[in-house]
PDB file of C-alpha atoms and ligand atoms in Angstrom:
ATOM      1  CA  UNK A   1      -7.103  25.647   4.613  1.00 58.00           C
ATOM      2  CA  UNK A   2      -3.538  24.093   5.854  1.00 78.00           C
ATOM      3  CA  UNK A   3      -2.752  21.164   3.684  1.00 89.00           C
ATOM      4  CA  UNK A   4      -4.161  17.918   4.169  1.00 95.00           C
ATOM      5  CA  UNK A   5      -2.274  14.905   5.000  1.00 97.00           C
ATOM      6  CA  UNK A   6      -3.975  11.024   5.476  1.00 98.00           C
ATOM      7  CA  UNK A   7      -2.131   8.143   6.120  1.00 98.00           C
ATOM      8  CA  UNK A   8      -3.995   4.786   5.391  1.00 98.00           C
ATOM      9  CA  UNK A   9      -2.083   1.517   6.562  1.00 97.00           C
ATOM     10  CA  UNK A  10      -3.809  -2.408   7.017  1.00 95.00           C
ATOM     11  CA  UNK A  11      -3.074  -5.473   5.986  1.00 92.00           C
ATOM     12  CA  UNK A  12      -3.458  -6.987   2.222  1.00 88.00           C
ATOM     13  CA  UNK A  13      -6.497  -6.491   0.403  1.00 89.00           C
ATOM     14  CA  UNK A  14      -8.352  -4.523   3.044  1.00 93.00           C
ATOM     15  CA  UNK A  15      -9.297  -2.168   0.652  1.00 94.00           C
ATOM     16  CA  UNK A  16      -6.391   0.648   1.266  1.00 96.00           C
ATOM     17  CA  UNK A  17      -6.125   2.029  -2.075  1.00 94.00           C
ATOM     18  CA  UNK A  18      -9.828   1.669  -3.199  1.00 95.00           C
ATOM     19  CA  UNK A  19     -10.388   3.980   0.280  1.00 98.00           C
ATOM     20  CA  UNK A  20      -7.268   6.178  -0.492  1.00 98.00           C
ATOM     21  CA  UNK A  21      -9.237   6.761  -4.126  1.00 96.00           C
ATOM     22  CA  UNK A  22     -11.954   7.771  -3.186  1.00 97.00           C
ATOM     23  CA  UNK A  23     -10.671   9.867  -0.403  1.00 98.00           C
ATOM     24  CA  UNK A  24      -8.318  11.511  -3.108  1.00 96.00           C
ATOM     25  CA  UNK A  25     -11.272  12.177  -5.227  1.00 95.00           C
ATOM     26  CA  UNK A  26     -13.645  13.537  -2.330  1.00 97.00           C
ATOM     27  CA  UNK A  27     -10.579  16.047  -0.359  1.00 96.00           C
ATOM     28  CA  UNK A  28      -8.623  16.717  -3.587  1.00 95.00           C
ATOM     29  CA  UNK A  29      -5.721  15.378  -2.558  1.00 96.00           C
ATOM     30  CA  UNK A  30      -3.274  13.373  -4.501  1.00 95.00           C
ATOM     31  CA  UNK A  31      -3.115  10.180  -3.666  1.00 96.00           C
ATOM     32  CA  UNK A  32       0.320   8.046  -3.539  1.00 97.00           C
ATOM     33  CA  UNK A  33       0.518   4.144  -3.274  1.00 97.00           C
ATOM     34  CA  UNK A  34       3.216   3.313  -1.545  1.00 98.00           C
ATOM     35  CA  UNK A  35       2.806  -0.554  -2.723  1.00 97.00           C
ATOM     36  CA  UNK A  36       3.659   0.260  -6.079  1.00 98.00           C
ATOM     37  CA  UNK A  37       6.810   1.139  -4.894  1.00 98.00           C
ATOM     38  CA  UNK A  38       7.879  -2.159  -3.225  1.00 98.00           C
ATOM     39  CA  UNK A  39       6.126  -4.222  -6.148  1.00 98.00           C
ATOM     40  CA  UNK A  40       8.412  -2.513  -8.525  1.00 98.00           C
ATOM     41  CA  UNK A  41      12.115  -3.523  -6.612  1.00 98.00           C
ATOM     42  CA  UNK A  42       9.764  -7.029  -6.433  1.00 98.00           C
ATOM     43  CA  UNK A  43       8.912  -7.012 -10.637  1.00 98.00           C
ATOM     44  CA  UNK A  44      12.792  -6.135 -10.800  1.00 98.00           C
ATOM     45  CA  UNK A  45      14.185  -8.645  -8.478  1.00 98.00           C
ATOM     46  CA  UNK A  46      12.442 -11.236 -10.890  1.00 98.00           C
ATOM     47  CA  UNK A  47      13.358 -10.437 -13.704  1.00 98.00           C
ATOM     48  CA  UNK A  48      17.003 -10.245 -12.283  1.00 98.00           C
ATOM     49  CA  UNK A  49      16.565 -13.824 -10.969  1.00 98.00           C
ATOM     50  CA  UNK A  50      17.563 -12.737  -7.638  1.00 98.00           C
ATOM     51  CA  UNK A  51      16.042 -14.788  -4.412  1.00 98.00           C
ATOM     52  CA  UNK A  52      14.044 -12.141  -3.097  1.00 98.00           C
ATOM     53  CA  UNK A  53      14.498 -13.175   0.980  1.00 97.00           C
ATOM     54  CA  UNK A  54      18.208 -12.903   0.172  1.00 98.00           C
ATOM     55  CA  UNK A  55      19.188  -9.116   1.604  1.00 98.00           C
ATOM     56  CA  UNK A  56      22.931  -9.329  -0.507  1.00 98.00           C
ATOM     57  CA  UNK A  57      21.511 -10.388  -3.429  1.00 98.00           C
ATOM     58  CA  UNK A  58      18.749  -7.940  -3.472  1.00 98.00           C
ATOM     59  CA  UNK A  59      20.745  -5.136  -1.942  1.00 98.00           C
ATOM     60  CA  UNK A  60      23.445  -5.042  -4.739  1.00 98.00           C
ATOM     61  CA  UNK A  61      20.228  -4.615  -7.591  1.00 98.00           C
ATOM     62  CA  UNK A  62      19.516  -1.509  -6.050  1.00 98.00           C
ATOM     63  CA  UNK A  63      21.906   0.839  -7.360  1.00 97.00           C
ATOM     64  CA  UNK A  64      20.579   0.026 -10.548  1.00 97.00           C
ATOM     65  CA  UNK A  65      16.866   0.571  -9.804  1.00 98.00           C
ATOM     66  CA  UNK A  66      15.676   4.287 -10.862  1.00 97.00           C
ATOM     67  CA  UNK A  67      12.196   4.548  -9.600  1.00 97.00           C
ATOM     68  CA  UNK A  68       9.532   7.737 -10.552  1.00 96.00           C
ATOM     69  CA  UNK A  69       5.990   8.382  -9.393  1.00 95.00           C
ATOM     70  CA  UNK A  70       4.097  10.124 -12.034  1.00 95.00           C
ATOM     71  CA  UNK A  71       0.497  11.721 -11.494  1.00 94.00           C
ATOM     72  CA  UNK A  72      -1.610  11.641 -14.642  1.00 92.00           C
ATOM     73  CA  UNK A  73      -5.573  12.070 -15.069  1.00 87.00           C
ATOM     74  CA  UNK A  74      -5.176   8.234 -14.771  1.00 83.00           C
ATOM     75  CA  UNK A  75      -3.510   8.418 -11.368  1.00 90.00           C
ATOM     76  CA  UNK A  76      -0.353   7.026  -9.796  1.00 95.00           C
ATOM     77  CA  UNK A  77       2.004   5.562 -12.814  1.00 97.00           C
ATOM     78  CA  UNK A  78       5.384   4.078 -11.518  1.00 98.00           C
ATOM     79  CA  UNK A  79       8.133   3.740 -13.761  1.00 98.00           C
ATOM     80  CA  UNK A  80      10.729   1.777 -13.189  1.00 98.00           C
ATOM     81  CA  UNK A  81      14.281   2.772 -15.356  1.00 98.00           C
ATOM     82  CA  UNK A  82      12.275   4.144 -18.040  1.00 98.00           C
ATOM     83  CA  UNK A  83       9.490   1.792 -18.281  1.00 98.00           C
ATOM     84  CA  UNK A  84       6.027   2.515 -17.135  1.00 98.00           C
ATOM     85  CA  UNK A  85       5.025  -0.850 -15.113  1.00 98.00           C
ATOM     86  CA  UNK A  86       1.951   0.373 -13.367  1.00 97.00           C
ATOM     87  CA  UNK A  87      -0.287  -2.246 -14.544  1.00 95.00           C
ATOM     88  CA  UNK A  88       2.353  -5.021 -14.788  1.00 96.00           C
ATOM     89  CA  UNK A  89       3.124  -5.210 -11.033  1.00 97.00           C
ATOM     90  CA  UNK A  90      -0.542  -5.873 -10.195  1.00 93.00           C
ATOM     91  CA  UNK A  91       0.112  -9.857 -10.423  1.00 91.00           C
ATOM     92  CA  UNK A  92      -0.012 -12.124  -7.155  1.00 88.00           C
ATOM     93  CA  UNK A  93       3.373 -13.010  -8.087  1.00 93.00           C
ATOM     94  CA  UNK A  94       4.772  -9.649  -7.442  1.00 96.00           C
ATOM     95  CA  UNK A  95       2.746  -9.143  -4.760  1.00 93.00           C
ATOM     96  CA  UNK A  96       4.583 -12.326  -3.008  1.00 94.00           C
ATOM     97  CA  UNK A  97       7.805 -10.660  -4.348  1.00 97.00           C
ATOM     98  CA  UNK A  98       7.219  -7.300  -2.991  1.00 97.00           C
ATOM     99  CA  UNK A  99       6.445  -8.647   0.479  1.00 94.00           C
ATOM    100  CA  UNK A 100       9.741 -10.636   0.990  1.00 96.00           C
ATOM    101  CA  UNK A 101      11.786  -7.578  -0.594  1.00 98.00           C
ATOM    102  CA  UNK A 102      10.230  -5.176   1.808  1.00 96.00           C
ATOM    103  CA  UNK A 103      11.893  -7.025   4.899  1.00 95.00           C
ATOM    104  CA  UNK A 104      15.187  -6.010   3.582  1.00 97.00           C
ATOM    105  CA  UNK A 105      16.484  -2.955   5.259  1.00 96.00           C
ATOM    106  CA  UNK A 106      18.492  -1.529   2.546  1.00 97.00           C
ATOM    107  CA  UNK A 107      15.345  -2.025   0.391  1.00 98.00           C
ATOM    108  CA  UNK A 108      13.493   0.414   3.143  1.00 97.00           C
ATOM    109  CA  UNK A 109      16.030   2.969   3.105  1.00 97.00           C
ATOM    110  CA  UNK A 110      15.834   3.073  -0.580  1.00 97.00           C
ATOM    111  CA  UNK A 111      12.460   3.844  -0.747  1.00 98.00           C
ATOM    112  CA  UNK A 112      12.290   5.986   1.969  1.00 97.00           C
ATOM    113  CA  UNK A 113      13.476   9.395   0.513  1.00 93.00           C
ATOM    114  CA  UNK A 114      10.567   9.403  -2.524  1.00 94.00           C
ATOM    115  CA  UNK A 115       8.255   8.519   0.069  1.00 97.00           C
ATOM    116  CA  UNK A 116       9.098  10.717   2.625  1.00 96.00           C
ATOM    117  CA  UNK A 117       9.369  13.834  -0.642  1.00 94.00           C
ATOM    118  CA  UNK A 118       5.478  12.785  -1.857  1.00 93.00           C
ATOM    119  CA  UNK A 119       4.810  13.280   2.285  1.00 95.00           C
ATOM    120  CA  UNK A 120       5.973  16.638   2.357  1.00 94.00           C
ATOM    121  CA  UNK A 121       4.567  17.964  -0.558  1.00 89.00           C
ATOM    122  CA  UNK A 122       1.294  17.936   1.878  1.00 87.00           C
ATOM    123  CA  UNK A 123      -2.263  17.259   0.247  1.00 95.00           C
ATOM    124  CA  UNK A 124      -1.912  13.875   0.226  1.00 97.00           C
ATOM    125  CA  UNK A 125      -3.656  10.703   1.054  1.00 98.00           C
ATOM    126  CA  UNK A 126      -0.908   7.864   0.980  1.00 98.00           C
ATOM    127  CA  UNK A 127      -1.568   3.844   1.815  1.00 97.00           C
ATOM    128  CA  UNK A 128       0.771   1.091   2.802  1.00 97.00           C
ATOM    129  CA  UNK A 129       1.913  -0.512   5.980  1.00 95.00           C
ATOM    130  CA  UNK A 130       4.241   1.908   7.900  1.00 96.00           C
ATOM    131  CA  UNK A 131       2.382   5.362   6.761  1.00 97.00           C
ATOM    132  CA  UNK A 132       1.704   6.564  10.089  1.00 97.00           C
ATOM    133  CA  UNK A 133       4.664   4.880  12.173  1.00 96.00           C
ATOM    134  CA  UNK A 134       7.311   5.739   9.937  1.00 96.00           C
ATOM    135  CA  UNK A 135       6.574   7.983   6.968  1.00 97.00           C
ATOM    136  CA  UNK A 136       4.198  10.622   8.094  1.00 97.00           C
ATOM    137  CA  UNK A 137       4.224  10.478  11.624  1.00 97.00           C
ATOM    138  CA  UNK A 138       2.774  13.680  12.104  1.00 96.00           C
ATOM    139  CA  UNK A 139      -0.132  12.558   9.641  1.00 97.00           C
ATOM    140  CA  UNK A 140      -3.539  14.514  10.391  1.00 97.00           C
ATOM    141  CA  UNK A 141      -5.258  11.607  10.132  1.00 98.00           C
ATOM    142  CA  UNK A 142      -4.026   7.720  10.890  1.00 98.00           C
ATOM    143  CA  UNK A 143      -6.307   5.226   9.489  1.00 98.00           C
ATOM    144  CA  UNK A 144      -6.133   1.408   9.614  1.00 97.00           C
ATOM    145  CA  UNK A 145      -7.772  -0.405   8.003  1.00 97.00           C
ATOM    146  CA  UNK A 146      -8.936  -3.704   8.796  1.00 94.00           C
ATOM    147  CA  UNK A 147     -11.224  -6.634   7.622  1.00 94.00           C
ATOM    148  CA  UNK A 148     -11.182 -10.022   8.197  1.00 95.00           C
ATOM    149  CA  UNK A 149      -9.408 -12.300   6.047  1.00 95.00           C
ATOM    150  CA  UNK A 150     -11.664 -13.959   4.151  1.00 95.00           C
ATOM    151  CA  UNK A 151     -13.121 -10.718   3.123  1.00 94.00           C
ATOM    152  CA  UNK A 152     -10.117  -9.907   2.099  1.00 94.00           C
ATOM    153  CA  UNK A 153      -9.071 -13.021  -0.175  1.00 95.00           C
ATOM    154  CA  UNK A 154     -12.447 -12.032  -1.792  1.00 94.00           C
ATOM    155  CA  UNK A 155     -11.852  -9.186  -3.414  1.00 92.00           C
ATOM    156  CA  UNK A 156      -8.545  -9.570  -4.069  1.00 91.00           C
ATOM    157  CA  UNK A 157      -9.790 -12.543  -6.042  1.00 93.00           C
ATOM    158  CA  UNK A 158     -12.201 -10.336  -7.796  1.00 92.00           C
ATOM    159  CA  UNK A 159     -10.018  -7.778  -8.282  1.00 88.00           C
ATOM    160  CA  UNK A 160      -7.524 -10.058 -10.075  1.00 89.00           C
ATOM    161  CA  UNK A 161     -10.364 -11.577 -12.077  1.00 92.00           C
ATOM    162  CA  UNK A 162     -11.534  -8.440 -13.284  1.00 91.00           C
ATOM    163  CA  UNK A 163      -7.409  -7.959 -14.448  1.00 86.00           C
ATOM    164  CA  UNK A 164      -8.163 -11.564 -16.313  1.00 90.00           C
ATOM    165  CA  UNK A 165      -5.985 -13.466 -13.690  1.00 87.00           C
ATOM    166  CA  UNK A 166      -7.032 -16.629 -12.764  1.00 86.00           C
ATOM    167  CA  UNK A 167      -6.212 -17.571  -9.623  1.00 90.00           C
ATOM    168  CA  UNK A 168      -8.349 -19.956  -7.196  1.00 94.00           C
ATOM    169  CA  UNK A 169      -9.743 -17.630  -4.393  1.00 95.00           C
ATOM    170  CA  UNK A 170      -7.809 -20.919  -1.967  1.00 95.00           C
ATOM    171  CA  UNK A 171      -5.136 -19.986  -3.389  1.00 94.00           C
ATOM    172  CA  UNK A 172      -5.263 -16.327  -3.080  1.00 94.00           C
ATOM    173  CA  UNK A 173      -6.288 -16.734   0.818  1.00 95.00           C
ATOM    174  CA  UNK A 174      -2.815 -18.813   1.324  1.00 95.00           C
ATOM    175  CA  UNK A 175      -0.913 -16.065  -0.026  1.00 92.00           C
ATOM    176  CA  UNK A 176      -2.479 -13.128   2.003  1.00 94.00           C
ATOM    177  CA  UNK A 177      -2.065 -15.007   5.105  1.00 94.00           C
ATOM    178  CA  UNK A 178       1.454 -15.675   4.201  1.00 91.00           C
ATOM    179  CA  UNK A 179       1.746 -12.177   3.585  1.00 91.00           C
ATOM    180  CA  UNK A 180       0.088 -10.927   6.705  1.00 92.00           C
ATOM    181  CA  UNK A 181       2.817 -12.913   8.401  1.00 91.00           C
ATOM    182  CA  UNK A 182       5.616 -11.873   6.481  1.00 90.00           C
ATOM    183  CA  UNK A 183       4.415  -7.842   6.594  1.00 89.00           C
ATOM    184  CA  UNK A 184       3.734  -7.871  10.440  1.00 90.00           C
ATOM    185  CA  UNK A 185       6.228  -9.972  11.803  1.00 89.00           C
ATOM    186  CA  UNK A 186       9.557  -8.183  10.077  1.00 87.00           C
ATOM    187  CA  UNK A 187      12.250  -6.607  11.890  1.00 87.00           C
ATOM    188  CA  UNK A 188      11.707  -3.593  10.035  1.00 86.00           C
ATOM    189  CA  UNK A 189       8.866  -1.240  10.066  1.00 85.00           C
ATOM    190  CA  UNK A 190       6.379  -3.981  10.691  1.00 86.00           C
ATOM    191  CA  UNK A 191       2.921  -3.433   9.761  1.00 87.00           C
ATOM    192  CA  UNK A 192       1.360  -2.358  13.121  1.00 88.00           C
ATOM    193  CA  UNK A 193      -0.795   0.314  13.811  1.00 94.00           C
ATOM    194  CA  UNK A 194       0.494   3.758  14.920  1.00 96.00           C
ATOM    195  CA  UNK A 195      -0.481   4.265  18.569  1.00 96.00           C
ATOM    196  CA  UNK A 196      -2.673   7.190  17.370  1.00 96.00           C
ATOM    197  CA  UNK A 197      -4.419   5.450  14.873  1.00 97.00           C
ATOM    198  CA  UNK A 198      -7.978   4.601  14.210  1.00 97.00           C
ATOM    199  CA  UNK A 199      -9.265   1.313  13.900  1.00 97.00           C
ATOM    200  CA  UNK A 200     -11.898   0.917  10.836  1.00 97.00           C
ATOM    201  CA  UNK A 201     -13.221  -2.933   9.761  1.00 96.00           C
ATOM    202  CA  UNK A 202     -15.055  -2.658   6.899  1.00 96.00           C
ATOM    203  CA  UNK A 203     -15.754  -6.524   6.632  1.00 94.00           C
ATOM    204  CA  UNK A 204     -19.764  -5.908   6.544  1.00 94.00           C
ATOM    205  CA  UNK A 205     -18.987  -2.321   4.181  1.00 95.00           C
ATOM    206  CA  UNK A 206     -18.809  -1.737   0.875  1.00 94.00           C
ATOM    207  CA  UNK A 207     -16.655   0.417  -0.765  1.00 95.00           C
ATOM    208  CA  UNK A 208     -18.799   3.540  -0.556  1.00 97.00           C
ATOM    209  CA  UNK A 209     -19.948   2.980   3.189  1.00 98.00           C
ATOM    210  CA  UNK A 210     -16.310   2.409   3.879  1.00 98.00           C
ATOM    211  CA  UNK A 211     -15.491   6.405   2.470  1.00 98.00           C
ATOM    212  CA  UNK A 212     -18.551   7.281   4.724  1.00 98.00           C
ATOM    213  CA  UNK A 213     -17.720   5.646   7.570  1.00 98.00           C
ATOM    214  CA  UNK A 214     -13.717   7.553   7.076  1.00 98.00           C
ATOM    215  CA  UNK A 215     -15.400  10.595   6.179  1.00 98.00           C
ATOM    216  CA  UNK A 216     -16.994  11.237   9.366  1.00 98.00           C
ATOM    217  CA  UNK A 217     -13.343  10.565  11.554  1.00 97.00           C
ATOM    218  CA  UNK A 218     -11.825  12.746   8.909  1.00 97.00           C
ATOM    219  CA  UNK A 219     -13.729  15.304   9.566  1.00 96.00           C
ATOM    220  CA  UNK A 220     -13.753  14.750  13.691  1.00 95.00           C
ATOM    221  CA  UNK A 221      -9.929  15.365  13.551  1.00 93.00           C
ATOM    222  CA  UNK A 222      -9.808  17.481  11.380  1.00 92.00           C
ATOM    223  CA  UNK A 223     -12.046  19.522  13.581  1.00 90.00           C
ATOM    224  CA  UNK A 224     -10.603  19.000  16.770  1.00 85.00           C
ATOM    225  CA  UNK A 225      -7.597  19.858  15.016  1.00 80.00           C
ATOM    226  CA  UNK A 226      -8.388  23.505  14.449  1.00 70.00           C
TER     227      UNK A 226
HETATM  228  O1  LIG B 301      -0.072  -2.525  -0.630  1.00 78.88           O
HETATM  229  P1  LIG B 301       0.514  -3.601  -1.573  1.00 78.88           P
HETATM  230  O2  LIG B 301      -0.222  -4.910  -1.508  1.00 78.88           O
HETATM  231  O3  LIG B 301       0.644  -3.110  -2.964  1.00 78.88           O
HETATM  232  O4  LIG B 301       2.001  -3.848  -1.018  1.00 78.88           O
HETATM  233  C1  LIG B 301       2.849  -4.849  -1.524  1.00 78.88           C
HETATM  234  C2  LIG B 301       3.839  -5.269  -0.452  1.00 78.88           C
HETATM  235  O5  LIG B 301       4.736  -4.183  -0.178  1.00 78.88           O
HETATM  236  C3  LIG B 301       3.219  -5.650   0.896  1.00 78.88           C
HETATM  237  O6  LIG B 301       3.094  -7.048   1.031  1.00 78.88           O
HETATM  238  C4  LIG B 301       4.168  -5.085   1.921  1.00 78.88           C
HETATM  239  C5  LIG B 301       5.001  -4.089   1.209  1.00 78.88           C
HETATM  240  N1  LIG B 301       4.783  -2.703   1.647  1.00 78.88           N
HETATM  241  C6  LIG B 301       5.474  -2.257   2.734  1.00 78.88           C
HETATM  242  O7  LIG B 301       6.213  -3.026   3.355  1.00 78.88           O
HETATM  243  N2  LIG B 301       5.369  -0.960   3.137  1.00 78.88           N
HETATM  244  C7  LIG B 301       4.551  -0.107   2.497  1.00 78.88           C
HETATM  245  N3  LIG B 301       4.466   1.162   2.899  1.00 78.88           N
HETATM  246  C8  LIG B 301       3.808  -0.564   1.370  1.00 78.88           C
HETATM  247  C9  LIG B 301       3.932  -1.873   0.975  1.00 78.88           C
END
């Protein structure tokens, strides 16, 4: 069979990369979070005590950032100059970091090379925000993934509970509306739906009706396709 290639783009928290998982699991596919990538030029704009809305001061970090995606048994691990930071850019923090570096042009163009090298390997199943506008637009399949934002804050508050953060769920829904803003509203490969995308809410799904419920328009294109 040709090789596979899934883009999954939505907002925050709309369950993107517990989807792309599980996809990745069921199609044997590899399965690259794009986030992880942003989060890291966040995690390193903090610690560099740059303003991360300021394009100049973020823009002359970047010749200094080496960034790696490595697939283990474990999955995706990002390292950033040497240093495996997988697990610490999962904070809301970062997250808020990540989202105001990602306006920045330069910061785009950066990223877009590793991206657009995972893309072509083929057999993938990748997540973010501009997957099937800008980085695979010749994607199979174009997801997006929606639910509405109180879902949302929800399990991202579980999800950071279950990582021992403890964060209000009020605050939590601030951020991710914020962060809708900030994602959809940039100059820049805004977070908008490809025109040949399909819509999928999964408010009312859990996770494993929400592979089902992708499974079956997987399969229709891929179908159609042959
Ligand atoms: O998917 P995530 O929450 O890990 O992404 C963190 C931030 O990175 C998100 O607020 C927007 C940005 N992002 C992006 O602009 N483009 C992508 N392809 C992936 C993430």
């Amino acid at each position: 069979m040709d090789k596979i290639r899934i883009a999954i783009d939505g907002p925050s928290g709309s369950g993107k990369s517990t989807l792309a998982k599980k996809l990745a699991k069921a199609l044997s596919l590899v399965y690259v979070d794009t986030g992880a990538l942003y989060r890291s030029v966040g995690l390193y704009a903090m610690r560099a005590g740059a303003d991360p809305k300021s394009a100049a001061q973020v823009t002359a970090l970047l010749d200094d950032i080496n960034l790696e995606l490595v697939y283990t048994d474990a999955g995706q691990r990002v390292i950033l100059c040497g240093e495996d930071v997988s697990d610490l850019i999962r904070t809301n923090e970062i997250s808020m970091y990540a989202s105001s570096v990602s306006a920045i042009p330069a910061v785009r163009r950066f990223l877009l090379e590793i991206q657009k090298k995972m893309a072509a390997n083929g057999n993938v199943v990748m997540d973010g925000r501009d997957i099937g506008t800008v980085i695979m637009p010749d994607a199979d399949v174009k997801l997006f993934l929606e639910s509405n934002t109180k879902a949302r804050a929800h399990r991202r508050y579980l999800e950071l509970l279950e990582k021992g953060h403890n964060y209000s769920e009020e605050e939590i829904y601030k951020d991710i509306v914020k962060r809708d803003e900030n994602d959809s509203n940039r100059e820049i490969a805004p977070a908008i739906p490809a025109d040949d995308a399909i819509f999928l809410d999964n408010s009312e799904l859990d996770p494993d009706q929400t592979l089902e419920a992708a499974m079956d328009i997987i399969k229709e294109k891929l179908k159609r396709k042959k």
